[in-house]
PDB file of C-alpha atoms and ligand atoms in Angstrom:
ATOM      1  CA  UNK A  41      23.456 -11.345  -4.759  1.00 77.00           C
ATOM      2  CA  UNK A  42      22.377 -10.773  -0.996  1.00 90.00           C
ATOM      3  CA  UNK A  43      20.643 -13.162   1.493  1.00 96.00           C
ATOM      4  CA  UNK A  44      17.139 -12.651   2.533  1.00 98.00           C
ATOM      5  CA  UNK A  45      15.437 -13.220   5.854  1.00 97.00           C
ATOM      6  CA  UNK A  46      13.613 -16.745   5.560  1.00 98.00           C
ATOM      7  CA  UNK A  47       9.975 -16.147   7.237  1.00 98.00           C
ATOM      8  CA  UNK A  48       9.088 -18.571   9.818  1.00 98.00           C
ATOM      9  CA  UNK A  49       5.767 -19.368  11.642  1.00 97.00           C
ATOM     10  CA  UNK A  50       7.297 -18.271  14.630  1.00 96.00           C
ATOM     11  CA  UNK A  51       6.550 -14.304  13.978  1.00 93.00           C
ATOM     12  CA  UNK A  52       5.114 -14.472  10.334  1.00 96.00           C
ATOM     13  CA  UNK A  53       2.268 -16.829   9.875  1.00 95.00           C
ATOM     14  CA  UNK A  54       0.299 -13.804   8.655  1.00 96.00           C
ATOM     15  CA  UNK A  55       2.643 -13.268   5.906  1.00 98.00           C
ATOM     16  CA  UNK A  56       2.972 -17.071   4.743  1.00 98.00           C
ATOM     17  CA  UNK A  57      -0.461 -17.040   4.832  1.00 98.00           C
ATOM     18  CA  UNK A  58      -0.816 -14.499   1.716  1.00 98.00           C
ATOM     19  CA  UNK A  59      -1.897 -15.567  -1.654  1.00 98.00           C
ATOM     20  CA  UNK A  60       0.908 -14.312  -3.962  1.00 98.00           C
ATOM     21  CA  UNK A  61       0.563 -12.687  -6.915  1.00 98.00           C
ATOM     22  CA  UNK A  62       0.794 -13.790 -10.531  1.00 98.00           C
ATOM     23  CA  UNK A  63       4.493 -11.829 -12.202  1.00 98.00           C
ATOM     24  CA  UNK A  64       3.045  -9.703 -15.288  1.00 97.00           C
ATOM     25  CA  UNK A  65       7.091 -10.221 -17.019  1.00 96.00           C
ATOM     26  CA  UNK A  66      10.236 -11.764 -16.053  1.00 98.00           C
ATOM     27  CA  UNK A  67      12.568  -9.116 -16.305  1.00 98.00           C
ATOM     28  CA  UNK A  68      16.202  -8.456 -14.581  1.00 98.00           C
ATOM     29  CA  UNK A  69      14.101  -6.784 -11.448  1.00 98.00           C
ATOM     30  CA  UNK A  70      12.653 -10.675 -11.096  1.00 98.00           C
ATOM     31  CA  UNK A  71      15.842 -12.737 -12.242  1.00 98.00           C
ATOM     32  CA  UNK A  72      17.505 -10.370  -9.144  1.00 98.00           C
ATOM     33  CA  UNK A  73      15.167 -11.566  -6.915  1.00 98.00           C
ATOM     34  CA  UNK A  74      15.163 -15.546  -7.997  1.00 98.00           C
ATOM     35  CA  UNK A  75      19.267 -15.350  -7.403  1.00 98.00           C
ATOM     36  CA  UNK A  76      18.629 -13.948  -4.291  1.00 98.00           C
ATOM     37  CA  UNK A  77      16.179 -16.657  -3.134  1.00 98.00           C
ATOM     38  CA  UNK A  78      17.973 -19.395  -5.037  1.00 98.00           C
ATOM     39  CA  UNK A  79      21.439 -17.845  -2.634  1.00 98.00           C
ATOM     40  CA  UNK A  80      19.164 -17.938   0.500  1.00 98.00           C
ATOM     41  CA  UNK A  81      17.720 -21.410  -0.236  1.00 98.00           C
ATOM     42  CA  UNK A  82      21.278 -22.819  -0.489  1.00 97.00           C
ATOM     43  CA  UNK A  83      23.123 -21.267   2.628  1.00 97.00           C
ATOM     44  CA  UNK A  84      19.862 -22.408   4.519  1.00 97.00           C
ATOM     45  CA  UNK A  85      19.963 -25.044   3.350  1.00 96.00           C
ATOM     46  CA  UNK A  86      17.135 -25.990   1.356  1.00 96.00           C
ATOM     47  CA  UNK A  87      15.883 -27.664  -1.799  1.00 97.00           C
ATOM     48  CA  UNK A  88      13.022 -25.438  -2.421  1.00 98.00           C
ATOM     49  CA  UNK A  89      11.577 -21.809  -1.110  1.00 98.00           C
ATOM     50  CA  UNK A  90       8.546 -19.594  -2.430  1.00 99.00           C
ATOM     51  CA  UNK A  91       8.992 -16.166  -2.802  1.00 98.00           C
ATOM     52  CA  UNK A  92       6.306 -15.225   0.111  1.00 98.00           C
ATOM     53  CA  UNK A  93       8.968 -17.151   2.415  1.00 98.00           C
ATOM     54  CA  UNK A  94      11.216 -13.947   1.885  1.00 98.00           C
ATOM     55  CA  UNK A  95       8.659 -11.565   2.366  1.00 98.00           C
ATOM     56  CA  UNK A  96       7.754 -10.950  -1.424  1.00 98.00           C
ATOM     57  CA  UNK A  97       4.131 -12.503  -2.131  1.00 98.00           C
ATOM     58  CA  UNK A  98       4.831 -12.905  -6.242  1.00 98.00           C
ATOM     59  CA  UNK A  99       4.206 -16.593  -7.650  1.00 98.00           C
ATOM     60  CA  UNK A 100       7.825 -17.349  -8.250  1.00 99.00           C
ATOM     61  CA  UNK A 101      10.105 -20.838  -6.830  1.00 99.00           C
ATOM     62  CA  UNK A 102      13.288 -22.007  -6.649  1.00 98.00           C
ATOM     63  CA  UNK A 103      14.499 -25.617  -6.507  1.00 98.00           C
ATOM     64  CA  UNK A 104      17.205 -27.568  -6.446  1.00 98.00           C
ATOM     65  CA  UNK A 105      17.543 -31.006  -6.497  1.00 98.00           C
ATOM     66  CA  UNK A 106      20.684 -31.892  -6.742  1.00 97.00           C
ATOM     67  CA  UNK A 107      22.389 -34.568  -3.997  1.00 92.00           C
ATOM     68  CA  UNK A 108      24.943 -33.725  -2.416  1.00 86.00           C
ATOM     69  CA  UNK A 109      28.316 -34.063  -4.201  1.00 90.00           C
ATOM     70  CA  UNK A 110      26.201 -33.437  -7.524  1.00 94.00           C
ATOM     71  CA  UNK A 111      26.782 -30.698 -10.027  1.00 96.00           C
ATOM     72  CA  UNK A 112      24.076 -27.510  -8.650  1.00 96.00           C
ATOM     73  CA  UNK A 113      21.291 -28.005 -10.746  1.00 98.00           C
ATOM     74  CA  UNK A 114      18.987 -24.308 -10.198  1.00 98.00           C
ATOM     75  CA  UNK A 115      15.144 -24.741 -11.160  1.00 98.00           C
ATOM     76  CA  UNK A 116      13.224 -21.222 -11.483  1.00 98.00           C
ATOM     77  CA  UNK A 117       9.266 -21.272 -12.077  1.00 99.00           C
ATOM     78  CA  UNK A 118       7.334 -18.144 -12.621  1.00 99.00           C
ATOM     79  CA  UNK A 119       3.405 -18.518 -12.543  1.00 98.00           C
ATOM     80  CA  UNK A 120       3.907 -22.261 -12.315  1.00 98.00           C
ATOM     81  CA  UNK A 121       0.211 -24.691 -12.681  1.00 98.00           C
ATOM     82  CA  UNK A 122      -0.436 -27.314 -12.519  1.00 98.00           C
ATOM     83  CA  UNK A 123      -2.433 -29.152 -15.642  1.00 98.00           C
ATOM     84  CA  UNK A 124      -3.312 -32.849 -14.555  1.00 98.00           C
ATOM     85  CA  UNK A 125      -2.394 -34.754 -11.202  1.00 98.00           C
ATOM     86  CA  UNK A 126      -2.326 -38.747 -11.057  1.00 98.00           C
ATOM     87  CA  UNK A 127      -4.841 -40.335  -9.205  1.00 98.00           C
ATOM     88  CA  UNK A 128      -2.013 -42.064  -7.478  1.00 98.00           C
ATOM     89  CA  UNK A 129      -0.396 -40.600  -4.419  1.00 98.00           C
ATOM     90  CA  UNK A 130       3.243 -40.644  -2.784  1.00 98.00           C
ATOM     91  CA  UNK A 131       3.258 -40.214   1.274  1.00 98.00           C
ATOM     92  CA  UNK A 132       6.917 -38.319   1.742  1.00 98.00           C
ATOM     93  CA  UNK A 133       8.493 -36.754   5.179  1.00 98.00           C
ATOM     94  CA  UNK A 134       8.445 -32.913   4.334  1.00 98.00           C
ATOM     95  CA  UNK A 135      10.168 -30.263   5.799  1.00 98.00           C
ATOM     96  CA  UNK A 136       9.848 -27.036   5.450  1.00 98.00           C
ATOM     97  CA  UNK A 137      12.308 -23.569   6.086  1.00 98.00           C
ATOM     98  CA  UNK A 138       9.602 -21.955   7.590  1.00 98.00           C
ATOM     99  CA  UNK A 139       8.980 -24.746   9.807  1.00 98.00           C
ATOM    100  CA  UNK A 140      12.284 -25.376  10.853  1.00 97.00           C
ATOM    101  CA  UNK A 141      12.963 -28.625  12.249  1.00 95.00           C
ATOM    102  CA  UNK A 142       9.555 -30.165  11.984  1.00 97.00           C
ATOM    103  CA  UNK A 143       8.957 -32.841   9.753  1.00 98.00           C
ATOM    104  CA  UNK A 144       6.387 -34.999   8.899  1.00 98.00           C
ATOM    105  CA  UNK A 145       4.682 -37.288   6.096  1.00 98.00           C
ATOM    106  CA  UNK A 146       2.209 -35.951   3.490  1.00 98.00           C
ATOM    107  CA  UNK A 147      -0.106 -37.390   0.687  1.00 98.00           C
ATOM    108  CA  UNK A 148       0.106 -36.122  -2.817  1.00 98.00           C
ATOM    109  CA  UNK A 149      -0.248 -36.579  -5.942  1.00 98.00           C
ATOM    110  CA  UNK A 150       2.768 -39.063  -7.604  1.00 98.00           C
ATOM    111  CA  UNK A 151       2.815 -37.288 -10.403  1.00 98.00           C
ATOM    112  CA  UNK A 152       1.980 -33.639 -11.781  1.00 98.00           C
ATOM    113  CA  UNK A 153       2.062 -31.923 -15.547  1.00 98.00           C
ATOM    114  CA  UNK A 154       3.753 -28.364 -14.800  1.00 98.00           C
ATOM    115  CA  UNK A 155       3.325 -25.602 -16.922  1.00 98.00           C
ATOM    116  CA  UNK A 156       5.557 -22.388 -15.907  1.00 98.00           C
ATOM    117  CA  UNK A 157       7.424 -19.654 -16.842  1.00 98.00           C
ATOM    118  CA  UNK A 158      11.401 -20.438 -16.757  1.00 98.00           C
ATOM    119  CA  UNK A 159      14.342 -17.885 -15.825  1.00 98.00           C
ATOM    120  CA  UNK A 160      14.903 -16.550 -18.883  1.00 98.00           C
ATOM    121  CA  UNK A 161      10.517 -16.120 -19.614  1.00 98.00           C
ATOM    122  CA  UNK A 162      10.376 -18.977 -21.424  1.00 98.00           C
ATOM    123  CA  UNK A 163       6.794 -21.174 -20.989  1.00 98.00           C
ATOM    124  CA  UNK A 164       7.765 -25.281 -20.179  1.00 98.00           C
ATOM    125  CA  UNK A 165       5.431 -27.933 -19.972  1.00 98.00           C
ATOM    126  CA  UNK A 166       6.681 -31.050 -18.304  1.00 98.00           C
ATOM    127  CA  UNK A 167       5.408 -33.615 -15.631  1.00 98.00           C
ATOM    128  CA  UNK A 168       6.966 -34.025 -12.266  1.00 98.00           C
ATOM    129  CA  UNK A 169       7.115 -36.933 -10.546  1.00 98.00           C
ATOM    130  CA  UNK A 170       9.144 -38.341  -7.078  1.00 97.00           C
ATOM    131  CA  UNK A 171      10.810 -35.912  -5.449  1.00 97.00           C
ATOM    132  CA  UNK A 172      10.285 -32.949  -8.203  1.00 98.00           C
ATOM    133  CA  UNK A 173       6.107 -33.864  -7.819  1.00 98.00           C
ATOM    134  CA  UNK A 174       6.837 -33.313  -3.976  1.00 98.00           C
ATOM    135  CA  UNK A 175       8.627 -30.194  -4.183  1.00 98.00           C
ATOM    136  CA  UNK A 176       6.873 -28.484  -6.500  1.00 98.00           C
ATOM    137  CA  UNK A 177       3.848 -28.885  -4.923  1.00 98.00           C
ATOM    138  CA  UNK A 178       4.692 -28.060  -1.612  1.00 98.00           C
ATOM    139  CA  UNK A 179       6.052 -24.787  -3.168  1.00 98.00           C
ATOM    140  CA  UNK A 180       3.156 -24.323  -5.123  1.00 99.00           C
ATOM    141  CA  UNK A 181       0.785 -24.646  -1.891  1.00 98.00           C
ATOM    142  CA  UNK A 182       3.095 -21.460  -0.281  1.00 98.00           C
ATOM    143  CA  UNK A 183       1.627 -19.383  -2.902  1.00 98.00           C
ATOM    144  CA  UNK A 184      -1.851 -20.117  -1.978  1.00 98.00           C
ATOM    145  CA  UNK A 185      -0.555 -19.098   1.664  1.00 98.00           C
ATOM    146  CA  UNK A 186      -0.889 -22.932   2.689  1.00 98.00           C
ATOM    147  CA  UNK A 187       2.169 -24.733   4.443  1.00 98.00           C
ATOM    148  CA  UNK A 188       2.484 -28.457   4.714  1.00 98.00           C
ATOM    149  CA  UNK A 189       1.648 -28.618   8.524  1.00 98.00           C
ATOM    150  CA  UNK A 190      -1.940 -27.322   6.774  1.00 98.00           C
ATOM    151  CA  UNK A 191      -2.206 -30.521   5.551  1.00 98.00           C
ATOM    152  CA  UNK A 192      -1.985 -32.747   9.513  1.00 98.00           C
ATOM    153  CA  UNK A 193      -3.976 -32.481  12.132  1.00 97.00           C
ATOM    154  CA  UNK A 194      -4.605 -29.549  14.115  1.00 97.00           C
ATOM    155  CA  UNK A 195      -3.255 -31.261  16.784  1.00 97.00           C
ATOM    156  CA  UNK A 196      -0.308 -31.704  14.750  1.00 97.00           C
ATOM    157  CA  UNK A 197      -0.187 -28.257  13.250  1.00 96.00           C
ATOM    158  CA  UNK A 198      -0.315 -26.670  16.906  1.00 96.00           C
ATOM    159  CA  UNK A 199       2.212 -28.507  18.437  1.00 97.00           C
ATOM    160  CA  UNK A 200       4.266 -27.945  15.577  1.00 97.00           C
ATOM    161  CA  UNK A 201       4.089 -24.491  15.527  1.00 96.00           C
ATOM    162  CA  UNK A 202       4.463 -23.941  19.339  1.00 96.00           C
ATOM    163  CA  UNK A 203       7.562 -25.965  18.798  1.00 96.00           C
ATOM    164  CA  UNK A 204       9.134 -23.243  16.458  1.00 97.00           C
ATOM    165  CA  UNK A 205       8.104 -20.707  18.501  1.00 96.00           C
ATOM    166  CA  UNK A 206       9.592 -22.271  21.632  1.00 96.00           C
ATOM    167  CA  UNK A 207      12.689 -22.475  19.189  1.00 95.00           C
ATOM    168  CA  UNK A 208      12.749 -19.263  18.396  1.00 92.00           C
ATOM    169  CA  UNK A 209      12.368 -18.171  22.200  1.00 92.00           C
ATOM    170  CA  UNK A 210      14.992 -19.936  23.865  1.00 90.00           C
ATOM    171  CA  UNK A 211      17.793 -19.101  20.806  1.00 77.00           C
TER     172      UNK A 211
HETATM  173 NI1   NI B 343       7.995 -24.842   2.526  1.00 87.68          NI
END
């Protein structure tokens, strides 16, 4: 497995801005790449990351959920959609690794029914909810090239990025 370069909005909004392909199979070429992201997530760390955060605009996500202390509990979704959303929303403080450091609440949906492609090509149909709903649907935004400072003000969004940037900069 080898660690990829996690894309930030310092130097690669362009990039995260992409709208990532759908996979045509999940063969070993695509497993390769999942335990490469699923390796970066962790020694970031992170809970989630979309493949366009490492450069490679396919519509593929890792999660993992697990507290720590807790047994490593690897989600993989290939082509993941999303069927039905509750009318109800949950407001939580996300974060993102291409927005390192820069955190702030979002509305979405409570609860979502998933319907993906899983690591070994198999289709799964569940619903999300809590912190699963939240992941997987900021994830699911970085394939439409949207991150969750998309979703504040511009205000917001600009200061946030300039803060990264200034980051970045000064080391
Ligand atoms: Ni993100």
């Amino acid at each position: 497995m080898a660690l990829l370069e996690i894309l930030t909005v310092a130097d690669h909004t362009a990039t995260l801005k992409t709208v990532s392909a759908p996979v045509d199979a999940v063969d070993d070429g695509l497993r390769r790449l999942m335990d490469d992201m699923l390796e970066t997530m962790y020694a970031a760390p992170g809970i989630g990351l979309a493949a366009i955060q490492v450069g490679v605009a396919k519509r593929v996500i890792v999660m993992d959920l697990a507290r720590e202390g807790e047994d490593k509990a690897p989600r993989y979704f290939v082509n993941p959609e999303i069927l039905e959303s509750s009318e109800e929303l949950y407001e939580y403080e996300e974060g993102c690794l291409s927005v390192p450091e820069i955190y702030d609440a979002v509305a979405r949906p409570a609860r979502v029914r998933l319907r993906y492609l899983g690591y070994d090509g198999e289709q799964v149909e569940e619903w999300a909810e809590g912190l699963y709903a939240v992941c997987i649907q900021h994830e699911m935004d970085h394939l439409e090239g949207i991150l969750f400072i998309d979703h504040l003000s511009r205000l917001k969004r600009d200061r946030a990025i300039a803060k990264v940037k200034k980051a970045k900069r000064t080391g």
